[in-house]
PDB file of C-alpha atoms in Angstrom:
ATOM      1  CA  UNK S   1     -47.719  71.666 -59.543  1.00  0.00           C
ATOM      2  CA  UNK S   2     -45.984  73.063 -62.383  1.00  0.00           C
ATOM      3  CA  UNK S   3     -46.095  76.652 -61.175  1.00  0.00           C
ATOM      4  CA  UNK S   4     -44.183  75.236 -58.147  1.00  0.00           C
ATOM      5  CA  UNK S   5     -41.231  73.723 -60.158  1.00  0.00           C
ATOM      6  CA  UNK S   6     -40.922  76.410 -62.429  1.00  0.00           C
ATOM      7  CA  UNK S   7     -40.617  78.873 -59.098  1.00  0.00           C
ATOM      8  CA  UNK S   8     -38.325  76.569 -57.117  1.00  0.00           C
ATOM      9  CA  UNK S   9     -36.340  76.108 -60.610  1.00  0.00           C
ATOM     10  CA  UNK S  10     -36.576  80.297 -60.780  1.00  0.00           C
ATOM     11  CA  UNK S  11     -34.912  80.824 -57.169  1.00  0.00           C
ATOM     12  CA  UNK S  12     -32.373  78.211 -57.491  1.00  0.00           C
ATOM     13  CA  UNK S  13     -31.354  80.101 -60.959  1.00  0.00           C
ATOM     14  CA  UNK S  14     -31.056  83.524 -58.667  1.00  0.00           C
ATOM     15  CA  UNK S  15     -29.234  81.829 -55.843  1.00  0.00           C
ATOM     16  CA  UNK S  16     -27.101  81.284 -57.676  1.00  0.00           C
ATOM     17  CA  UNK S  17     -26.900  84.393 -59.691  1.00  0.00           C
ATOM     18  CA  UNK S  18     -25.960  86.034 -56.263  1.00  0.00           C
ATOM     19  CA  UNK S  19     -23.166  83.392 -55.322  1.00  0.00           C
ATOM     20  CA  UNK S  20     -21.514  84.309 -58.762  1.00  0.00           C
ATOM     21  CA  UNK S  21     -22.341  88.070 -57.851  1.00  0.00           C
ATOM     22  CA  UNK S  22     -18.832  90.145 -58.611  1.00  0.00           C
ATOM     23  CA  UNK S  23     -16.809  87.284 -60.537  1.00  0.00           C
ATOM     24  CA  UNK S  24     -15.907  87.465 -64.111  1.00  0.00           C
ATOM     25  CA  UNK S  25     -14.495  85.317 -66.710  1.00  0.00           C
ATOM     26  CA  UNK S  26     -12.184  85.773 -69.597  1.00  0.00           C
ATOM     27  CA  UNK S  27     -13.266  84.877 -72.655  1.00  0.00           C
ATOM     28  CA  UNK S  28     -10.954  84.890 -76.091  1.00  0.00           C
ATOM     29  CA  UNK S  29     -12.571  84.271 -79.380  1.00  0.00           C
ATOM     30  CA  UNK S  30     -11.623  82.981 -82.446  1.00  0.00           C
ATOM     31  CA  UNK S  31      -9.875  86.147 -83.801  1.00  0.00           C
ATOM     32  CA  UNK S  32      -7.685  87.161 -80.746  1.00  0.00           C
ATOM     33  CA  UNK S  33     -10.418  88.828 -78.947  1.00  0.00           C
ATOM     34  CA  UNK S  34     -10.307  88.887 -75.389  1.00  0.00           C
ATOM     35  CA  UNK S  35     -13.414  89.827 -72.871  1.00  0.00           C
ATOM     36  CA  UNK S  36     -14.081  89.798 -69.466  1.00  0.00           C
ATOM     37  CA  UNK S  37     -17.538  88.893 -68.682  1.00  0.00           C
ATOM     38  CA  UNK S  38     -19.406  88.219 -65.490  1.00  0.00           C
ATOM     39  CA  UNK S  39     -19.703  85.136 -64.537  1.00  0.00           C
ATOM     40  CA  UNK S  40     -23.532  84.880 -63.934  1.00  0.00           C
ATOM     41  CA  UNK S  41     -23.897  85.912 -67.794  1.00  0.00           C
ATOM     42  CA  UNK S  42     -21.022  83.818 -69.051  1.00  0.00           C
ATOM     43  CA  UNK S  43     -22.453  80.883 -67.443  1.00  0.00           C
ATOM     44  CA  UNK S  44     -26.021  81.290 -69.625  1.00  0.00           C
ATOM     45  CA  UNK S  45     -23.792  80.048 -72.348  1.00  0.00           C
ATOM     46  CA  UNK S  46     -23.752  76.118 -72.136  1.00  0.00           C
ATOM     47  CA  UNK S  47     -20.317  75.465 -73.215  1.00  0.00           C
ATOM     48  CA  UNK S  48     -19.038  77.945 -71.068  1.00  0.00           C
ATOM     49  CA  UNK S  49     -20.998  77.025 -68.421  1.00  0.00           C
ATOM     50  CA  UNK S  50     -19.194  73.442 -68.677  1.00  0.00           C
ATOM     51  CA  UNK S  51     -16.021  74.951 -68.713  1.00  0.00           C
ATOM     52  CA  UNK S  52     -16.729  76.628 -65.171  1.00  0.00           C
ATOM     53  CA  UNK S  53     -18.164  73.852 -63.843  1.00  0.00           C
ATOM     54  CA  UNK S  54     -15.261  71.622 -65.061  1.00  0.00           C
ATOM     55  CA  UNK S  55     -12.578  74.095 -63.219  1.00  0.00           C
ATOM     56  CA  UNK S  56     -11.245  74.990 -66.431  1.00  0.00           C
ATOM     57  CA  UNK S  57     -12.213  78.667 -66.298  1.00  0.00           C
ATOM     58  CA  UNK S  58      -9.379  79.657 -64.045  1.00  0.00           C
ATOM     59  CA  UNK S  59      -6.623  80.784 -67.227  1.00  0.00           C
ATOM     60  CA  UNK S  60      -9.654  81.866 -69.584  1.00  0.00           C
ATOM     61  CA  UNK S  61     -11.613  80.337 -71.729  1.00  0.00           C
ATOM     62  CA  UNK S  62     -10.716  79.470 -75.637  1.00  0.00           C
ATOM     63  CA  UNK S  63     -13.685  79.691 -77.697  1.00  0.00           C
ATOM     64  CA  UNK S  64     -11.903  78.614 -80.843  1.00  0.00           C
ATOM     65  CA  UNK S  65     -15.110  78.233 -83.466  1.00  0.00           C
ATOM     66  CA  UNK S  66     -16.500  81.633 -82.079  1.00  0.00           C
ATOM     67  CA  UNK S  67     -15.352  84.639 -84.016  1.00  0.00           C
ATOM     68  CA  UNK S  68     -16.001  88.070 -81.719  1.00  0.00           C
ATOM     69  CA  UNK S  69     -18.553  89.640 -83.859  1.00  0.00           C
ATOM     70  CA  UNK S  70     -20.348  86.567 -82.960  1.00  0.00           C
ATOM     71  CA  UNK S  71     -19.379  86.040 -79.234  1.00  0.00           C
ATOM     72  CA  UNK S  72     -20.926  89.748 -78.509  1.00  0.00           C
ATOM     73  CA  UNK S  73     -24.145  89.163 -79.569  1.00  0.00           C
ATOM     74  CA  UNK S  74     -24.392  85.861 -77.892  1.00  0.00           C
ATOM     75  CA  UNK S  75     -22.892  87.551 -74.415  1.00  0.00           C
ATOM     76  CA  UNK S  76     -25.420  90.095 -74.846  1.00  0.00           C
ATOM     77  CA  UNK S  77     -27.961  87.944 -75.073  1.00  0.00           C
ATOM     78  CA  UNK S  78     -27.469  86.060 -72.012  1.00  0.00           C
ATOM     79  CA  UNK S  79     -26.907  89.326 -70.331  1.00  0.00           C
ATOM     80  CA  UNK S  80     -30.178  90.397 -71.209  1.00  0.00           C
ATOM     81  CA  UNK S  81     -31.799  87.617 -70.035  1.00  0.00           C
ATOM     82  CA  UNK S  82     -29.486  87.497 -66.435  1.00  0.00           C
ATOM     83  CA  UNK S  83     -30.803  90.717 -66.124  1.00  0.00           C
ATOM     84  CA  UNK S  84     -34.348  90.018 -66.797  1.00  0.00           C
ATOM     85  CA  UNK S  85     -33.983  87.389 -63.967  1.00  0.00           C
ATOM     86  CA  UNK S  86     -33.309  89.761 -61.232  1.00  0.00           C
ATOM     87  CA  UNK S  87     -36.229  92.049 -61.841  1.00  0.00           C
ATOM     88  CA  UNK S  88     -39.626  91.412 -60.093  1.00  0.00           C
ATOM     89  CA  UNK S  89     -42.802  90.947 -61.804  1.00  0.00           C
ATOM     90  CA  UNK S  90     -42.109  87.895 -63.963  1.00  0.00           C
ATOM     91  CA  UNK S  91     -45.476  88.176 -65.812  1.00  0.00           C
ATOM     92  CA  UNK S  92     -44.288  91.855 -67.166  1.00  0.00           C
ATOM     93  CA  UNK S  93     -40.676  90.544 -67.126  1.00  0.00           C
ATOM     94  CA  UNK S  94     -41.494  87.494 -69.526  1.00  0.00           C
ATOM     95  CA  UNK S  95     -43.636  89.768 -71.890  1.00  0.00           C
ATOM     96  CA  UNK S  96     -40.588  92.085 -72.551  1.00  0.00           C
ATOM     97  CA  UNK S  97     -38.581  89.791 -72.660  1.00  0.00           C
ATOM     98  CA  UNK S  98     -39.833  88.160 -75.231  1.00  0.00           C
ATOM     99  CA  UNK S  99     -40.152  91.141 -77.546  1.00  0.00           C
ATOM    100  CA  UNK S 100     -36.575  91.914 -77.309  1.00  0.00           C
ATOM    101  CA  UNK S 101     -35.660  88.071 -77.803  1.00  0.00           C
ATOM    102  CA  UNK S 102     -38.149  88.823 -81.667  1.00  0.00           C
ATOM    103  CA  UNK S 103     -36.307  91.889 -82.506  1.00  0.00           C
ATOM    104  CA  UNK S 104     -32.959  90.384 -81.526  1.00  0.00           C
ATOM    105  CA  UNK S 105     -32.972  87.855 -84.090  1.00  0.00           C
ATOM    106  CA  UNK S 106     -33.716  90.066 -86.412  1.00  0.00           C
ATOM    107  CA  UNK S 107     -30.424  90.025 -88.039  1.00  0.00           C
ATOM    108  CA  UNK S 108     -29.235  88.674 -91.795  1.00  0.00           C
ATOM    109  CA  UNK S 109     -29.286  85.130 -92.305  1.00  0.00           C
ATOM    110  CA  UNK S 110     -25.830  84.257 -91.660  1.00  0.00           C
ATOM    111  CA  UNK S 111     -25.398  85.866 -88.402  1.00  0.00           C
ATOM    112  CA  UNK S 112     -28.620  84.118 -87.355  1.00  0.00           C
ATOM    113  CA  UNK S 113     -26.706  80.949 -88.406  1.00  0.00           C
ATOM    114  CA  UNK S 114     -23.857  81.797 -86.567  1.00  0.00           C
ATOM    115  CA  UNK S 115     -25.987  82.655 -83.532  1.00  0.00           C
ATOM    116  CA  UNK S 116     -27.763  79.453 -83.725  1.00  0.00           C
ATOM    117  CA  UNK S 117     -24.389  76.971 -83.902  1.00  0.00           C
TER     118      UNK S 117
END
């Protein structure tokens, strides 16, 4: 029963991966930064995600406690795992997946803080 959930739960999350196929999202961190992300990625990020959701995406969205250095790691964490979505074999898929996700917090203790909030 759980297999079945955690399937229907994995092609409702590529459904809609496709619908959001081709649209991006501006982005602007705490420092000025602005970046253009798709919108399938962005939307990995919960508060973002909310923001979308909310309609309040359309002029770009302020991340205001987010400084860039910090935003990039966290978009390219969620694009890693976007793409890791769209791939086949899940069982190969969720071993590699989680061997990047190890070496990816392998940074110094404050950026790990920072990644965390």
């Amino acid at each position: 029963m759980a297999g079945a959930s955690f399937f229907h739960e994995d092609e409702r999350v590529r459904e809609e991966m496709a619908k959001d196929e081709g649209k991006t999202v501006t982005v602007k961190s705490s420092d000025g930064e602005v970046l253009e992300v798709e919108e399938a990625v962005a939307k990995e990020y919960q508060t973002i995600r909310q923001m979308i959701e909310d309609g309040c995406a359309d002029s770009g969205i302020p991340l205001p406690n987010v400084a860039n250095k910090i935003l990039a790691k966290v978009i390219e964490y969620c694009k890693k795992h976007v793409d890791a979505q769209k791939t086949g074999d899940d069982k190969i898929q969720e071993e590699e997946l989680k061997a990047w996700d190890a070496e990816f917090v392998m940074v110094d203790q404050a950026m790990l803080f920072n990644l965390i909030l």
